[in-house]
XYZ file of C-alpha atoms in Angstrom:
354
model
C -9.893 -10.387 14.772
C -8.125 -7.338 16.230
C -10.721 -4.526 16.455
C -10.059 -0.970 15.346
C -9.206 1.441 18.152
C -11.968 3.755 16.893
C -14.558 1.015 16.307
C -17.187 2.804 18.401
C -16.868 6.042 16.400
C -17.216 4.191 13.097
C -20.200 2.269 14.434
C -21.876 5.564 15.325
C -21.269 6.726 11.738
C -23.096 3.679 10.321
C -20.009 1.699 9.320
C -19.974 -1.876 8.123
C -16.888 -3.911 9.012
C -14.806 -6.728 7.560
C -11.543 -8.498 8.392
C -8.254 -8.275 6.508
C -5.477 -10.635 7.632
C -6.784 -10.793 11.171
C -7.443 -7.075 11.589
C -10.744 -5.236 11.500
C -11.270 -2.585 8.825
C -14.223 -0.383 7.923
C -15.717 -1.820 4.743
C -17.902 1.219 4.035
C -20.219 3.760 5.621
C -23.222 2.898 3.467
C -22.438 4.802 0.257
C -19.241 3.642 -1.439
C -19.675 5.923 -4.448
C -20.042 9.034 -2.256
C -16.886 8.066 -0.350
C -15.055 7.575 -3.646
C -16.231 10.973 -4.988
C -15.006 12.718 -1.857
C -11.517 11.289 -2.377
C -11.553 12.385 -6.016
C -13.203 15.783 -5.676
C -12.917 17.007 -2.061
C -11.317 15.146 0.850
C -11.843 11.728 2.420
C -10.651 10.367 5.764
C -9.692 6.703 6.072
C -8.880 4.850 9.292
C -5.742 2.874 8.360
C -4.874 1.940 11.934
C -5.198 -1.720 10.898
C -1.718 -1.384 9.372
C 1.212 -2.729 11.391
C 4.565 -1.157 12.272
C 8.081 -1.984 13.414
C 10.808 0.306 14.743
C 14.546 -0.256 14.300
C 16.956 1.514 16.650
C 20.706 1.342 17.288
C 23.809 2.783 15.642
C 23.799 0.218 12.825
C 20.078 0.440 12.055
C 20.471 2.052 8.609
C 23.318 -0.155 7.393
C 21.521 -3.267 8.653
C 18.209 -2.470 6.919
C 20.073 -1.285 3.815
C 21.299 -4.850 3.309
C 17.832 -6.317 3.839
C 15.686 -4.387 1.355
C 15.673 -3.509 -2.325
C 15.747 0.258 -1.764
C 18.351 2.795 -0.626
C 18.312 3.246 3.152
C 21.774 4.492 4.160
C 21.397 7.529 1.919
C 17.817 8.245 2.975
C 17.665 11.644 4.660
C 16.193 12.039 8.123
C 12.584 13.113 7.671
C 12.158 11.244 4.388
C 10.275 8.093 3.474
C 10.736 5.483 0.762
C 9.061 2.334 -0.510
C 10.927 -0.982 -0.504
C 10.537 -4.725 -0.847
C 12.054 -7.508 1.210
C 12.933 -10.579 -0.820
C 14.555 -13.973 -0.347
C 17.864 -15.069 -1.863
C 15.765 -16.515 -4.712
C 14.194 -13.099 -5.370
C 10.653 -13.864 -4.196
C 8.902 -11.422 -1.910
C 8.672 -11.598 1.855
C 6.835 -8.288 2.259
C 6.790 -4.684 1.171
C 7.149 -1.681 3.465
C 7.211 2.063 3.619
C 10.363 3.078 5.483
C 10.371 6.385 7.355
C 13.681 7.658 8.689
C 13.966 9.985 11.673
C 17.024 11.180 13.559
C 16.791 8.327 16.055
C 15.102 5.386 14.338
C 13.677 3.738 11.255
C 9.957 3.030 11.125
C 8.541 0.292 8.894
C 4.903 0.770 7.904
C 3.443 -2.620 6.887
C 0.308 -4.234 5.520
C -1.966 -5.835 8.150
C -0.736 -9.231 9.250
C 2.889 -8.705 8.202
C 4.408 -7.429 11.451
C 5.354 -10.814 12.934
C 6.529 -12.155 9.567
C 8.851 -9.203 8.924
C 10.109 -9.242 12.513
C 11.056 -12.905 12.112
C 12.683 -12.334 8.694
C 14.817 -9.424 9.886
C 15.644 -11.140 13.164
C 17.209 -14.108 11.358
C 19.862 -11.847 9.839
C 20.472 -9.604 12.855
C 23.652 -11.116 14.291
C 26.390 -8.716 15.353
C 24.970 -5.353 14.282
C 24.107 -2.702 16.852
C 20.429 -2.680 15.940
C 17.240 -3.596 17.781
C 13.823 -4.518 16.400
C 10.690 -3.311 18.184
C 7.017 -4.013 17.568
C 5.355 -0.594 17.149
C 1.794 -1.320 16.028
C 0.469 -0.630 19.509
C 2.227 2.735 19.673
C 0.795 4.585 16.687
C -1.876 4.434 14.019
C -2.352 5.953 10.576
C -5.237 8.220 9.637
C -5.220 8.782 5.873
C -6.449 11.894 4.081
C -7.072 11.742 0.330
C -8.289 14.347 -2.132
C -7.628 17.860 -3.481
C -8.891 19.610 -0.317
C -6.448 17.738 1.953
C -4.086 20.692 2.468
C -7.041 23.051 3.093
C -8.405 20.798 5.827
C -5.004 20.381 7.468
C -4.541 24.136 7.446
C -7.885 24.537 9.215
C -7.111 22.014 11.962
C -3.500 23.095 12.527
C -4.314 26.804 12.663
C -2.273 28.002 9.706
C -1.532 27.395 6.031
C -0.463 23.843 5.268
C 1.841 23.635 2.267
C 1.187 20.510 0.220
C 3.591 17.690 1.093
C 5.482 16.113 -1.813
C 5.356 12.308 -1.943
C 7.543 10.690 0.739
C 8.309 13.999 2.475
C 7.376 14.358 6.149
C 6.439 17.204 8.477
C 5.633 17.228 12.183
C 2.452 19.133 13.074
C 0.418 19.812 16.182
C -3.148 18.580 15.743
C -5.795 18.338 18.468
C -3.103 18.553 21.126
C -1.087 15.721 19.565
C 2.303 15.714 17.876
C 1.545 14.096 14.545
C 3.890 13.124 11.720
C 2.416 13.935 8.298
C 3.783 11.878 5.398
C 3.121 12.772 1.757
C 1.526 9.954 -0.231
C 2.496 9.099 -3.809
C -0.287 8.458 -6.295
C -2.839 10.057 -8.564
C -4.772 11.711 -5.727
C -3.168 14.251 -3.356
C -2.882 12.653 0.031
C -1.263 12.683 3.458
C -0.894 9.934 6.034
C -1.002 11.132 9.630
C 0.976 8.983 12.071
C -0.790 9.537 15.373
C -0.045 8.189 18.875
C -2.689 5.581 19.681
C -3.754 7.570 22.723
C -4.526 10.574 20.514
C -6.451 8.865 17.703
C -9.908 9.783 18.942
C -9.051 13.459 19.407
C -7.434 13.741 15.981
C -10.238 11.883 14.200
C -12.894 14.095 15.805
C -10.939 17.259 14.954
C -10.660 16.263 11.293
C -14.329 15.266 11.038
C -15.433 18.410 12.874
C -13.544 20.735 10.543
C -14.032 18.601 7.440
C -17.643 19.497 6.711
C -16.572 22.831 5.258
C -14.372 20.995 2.738
C -16.747 18.189 1.751
C -15.072 15.537 3.906
C -16.496 12.046 4.097
C -15.088 9.052 5.982
C -13.847 6.477 3.496
C -13.931 2.708 3.848
C -11.882 -0.169 2.475
C -14.056 -0.758 -0.605
C -13.742 2.791 -1.918
C -10.028 2.817 -1.137
C -9.581 -0.456 -3.044
C -11.325 1.042 -6.081
C -8.907 3.982 -5.998
C -5.917 1.662 -5.540
C -6.791 -0.601 -8.444
C -7.564 2.329 -10.732
C -4.088 3.667 -9.902
C -2.549 0.289 -10.749
C -0.956 -0.131 -7.320
C -0.455 -3.753 -6.222
C -1.112 -4.749 -2.607
C 0.873 -7.423 -0.807
C -1.387 -10.280 0.170
C -3.689 -9.607 -2.773
C -1.609 -8.940 -5.896
C 1.754 -9.956 -4.451
C 2.513 -13.147 -2.528
C 5.523 -15.196 -1.432
C 6.238 -16.342 -4.995
C 6.126 -12.868 -6.574
C 9.318 -11.286 -7.897
C 9.110 -7.480 -7.479
C 9.696 -6.785 -11.181
C 6.649 -8.895 -12.052
C 4.540 -6.522 -9.965
C 6.024 -3.378 -11.606
C 7.802 -2.394 -8.375
C 10.586 -0.449 -10.084
C 9.894 2.390 -7.619
C 10.943 0.017 -4.803
C 14.330 -0.876 -6.298
C 17.618 1.003 -6.213
C 20.135 -0.045 -8.847
C 22.927 2.055 -7.354
C 23.102 0.672 -3.817
C 25.370 -2.044 -2.492
C 24.518 -5.683 -1.943
C 21.248 -6.826 -0.451
C 19.481 -10.157 -0.075
C 18.139 -11.275 -3.455
C 20.055 -8.654 -5.439
C 21.514 -11.162 -7.913
C 18.064 -12.315 -9.014
C 16.883 -8.739 -9.567
C 20.082 -7.889 -11.467
C 19.764 -10.933 -13.750
C 16.113 -10.218 -14.495
C 16.899 -6.565 -15.235
C 19.774 -7.529 -17.548
C 17.542 -10.021 -19.377
C 15.132 -7.153 -20.000
C 11.820 -8.898 -19.395
C 9.840 -11.038 -17.007
C 7.742 -13.979 -18.153
C 4.663 -12.289 -16.733
C 3.753 -8.793 -15.577
C 0.959 -7.228 -13.573
C -1.480 -5.598 -15.967
C -4.807 -3.816 -16.031
C -7.896 -5.688 -17.199
C -11.265 -4.353 -18.374
C -14.079 -6.775 -17.547
C -17.221 -4.896 -18.590
C -20.156 -6.091 -16.490
C -18.457 -9.338 -15.433
C -17.766 -9.847 -11.723
C -14.796 -12.243 -11.763
C -13.260 -13.608 -8.577
C -9.583 -13.188 -7.714
C -7.739 -16.276 -8.907
C -9.823 -16.627 -12.086
C -7.610 -17.885 -14.899
C -6.941 -15.854 -18.037
C -6.731 -17.881 -21.233
C -5.772 -17.394 -24.870
C -6.812 -20.046 -27.384
C -7.601 -22.377 -24.500
C -4.185 -22.009 -22.870
C -3.679 -20.409 -19.457
C -1.735 -17.143 -19.836
C -2.395 -15.510 -16.461
C -4.831 -14.937 -13.608
C -6.821 -12.204 -11.904
C -5.711 -10.788 -8.529
C -7.875 -7.736 -7.634
C -11.368 -6.917 -8.916
C -13.339 -3.699 -8.267
C -16.207 -1.724 -9.707
C -14.539 1.374 -11.194
C -16.465 4.658 -11.192
C -13.679 6.084 -13.368
C -14.189 3.513 -16.144
C -17.879 2.826 -15.549
C -17.292 -0.925 -15.486
C -15.566 -3.690 -13.570
C -11.775 -3.487 -13.744
C -9.074 -5.748 -12.395
C -5.398 -6.286 -11.864
C -3.880 -9.565 -12.939
C -0.742 -11.256 -14.156
C -0.462 -11.753 -17.919
C 2.184 -13.619 -19.902
C 4.576 -11.302 -21.719
C 3.294 -12.434 -25.141
C -0.142 -10.995 -24.406
C 0.590 -7.687 -22.652
C -0.366 -5.404 -25.542
C -3.287 -3.157 -24.499
C -6.400 -4.240 -26.346
C -5.544 -7.948 -26.233
C -8.704 -9.941 -25.477
C -8.403 -12.917 -23.114
C -10.981 -15.428 -21.956
C -11.991 -15.372 -18.304
C -11.870 -18.929 -17.042
C -13.728 -21.205 -19.424
C -15.496 -18.225 -21.015
C -17.576 -16.872 -22.593
C -16.760 -13.818 -20.451
C -13.688 -11.879 -21.588
C -11.066 -9.505 -20.219
C -9.325 -6.837 -22.274
C -5.740 -5.962 -21.347
C -5.317 -2.268 -20.456
C -2.367 -0.050 -19.570
C -1.837 1.032 -15.954
C -2.855 3.276 -14.374
C -6.402 3.226 -15.709
C -7.287 6.619 -17.193
């Protein structure tokens, strides 16, 4: 398992650790609910340096990637980010990625464990284009801020007012002697991802923690972040999306451009869009006090109609909630399904959970 660069700092803070796709993450710091509240009500700091990254350089970098993903890349402005999926010719997913465009390169921000897979996938189609693929995980790491006091904290550590960043907008800032790229995060909670040179991670982390006490900052682990993710209805590749998932099944309309030119798998997406429905869709599920495992089948009248993918304890709903795939005939919120062989039940709910 690849350890976190800041493992020793987290250990000093009382962290517990776990592995996700071969990379170490902080599970929690001993009080998941307090970490969750900080993200909702103040500001929380999450070490997301377990994520992986690729860089694409060369004159043809934008046109090459444009033909490889579901989202617009050629028209993406320098300094902007977007979310995209990579799919096969049959429309099933290879990976998802946040793409950040600068004047000189494209950066792909990936889930842990996906770097080599995406590098291989892109490399197969890179033939005559003037584009080069570079592994970049060892060059930078992401420190994630979440919560309504995010801009206040960043203003304190950068020495001046920090205007809130809209989702997918970027801004370069000087923080603890490091040049850091701040990227606005989409979602229910205000948030900013800080892309920091690996050599500067310790200095930036300590600066944020040192100034954060005045704003109610708490470090936030994987478990609290997962609760926030599931409540927001956001699927995660490797958990809610796998190699057989079609993006429309996972509600990834925000990852698809219907105005761009051809890309790998476009025909499948176009046909599914024209048909107007998928056989199954990712949905919210209310489980009450039941602690179901991912993979648990969902049944109606004894027939399998779906399965569970992510399960968390939701402070927002005061019960266990889940994401899962449900057949289109049973997507109406309020529909009651059996969990496995029963008698436990799951109630279909709209996403995001409110």
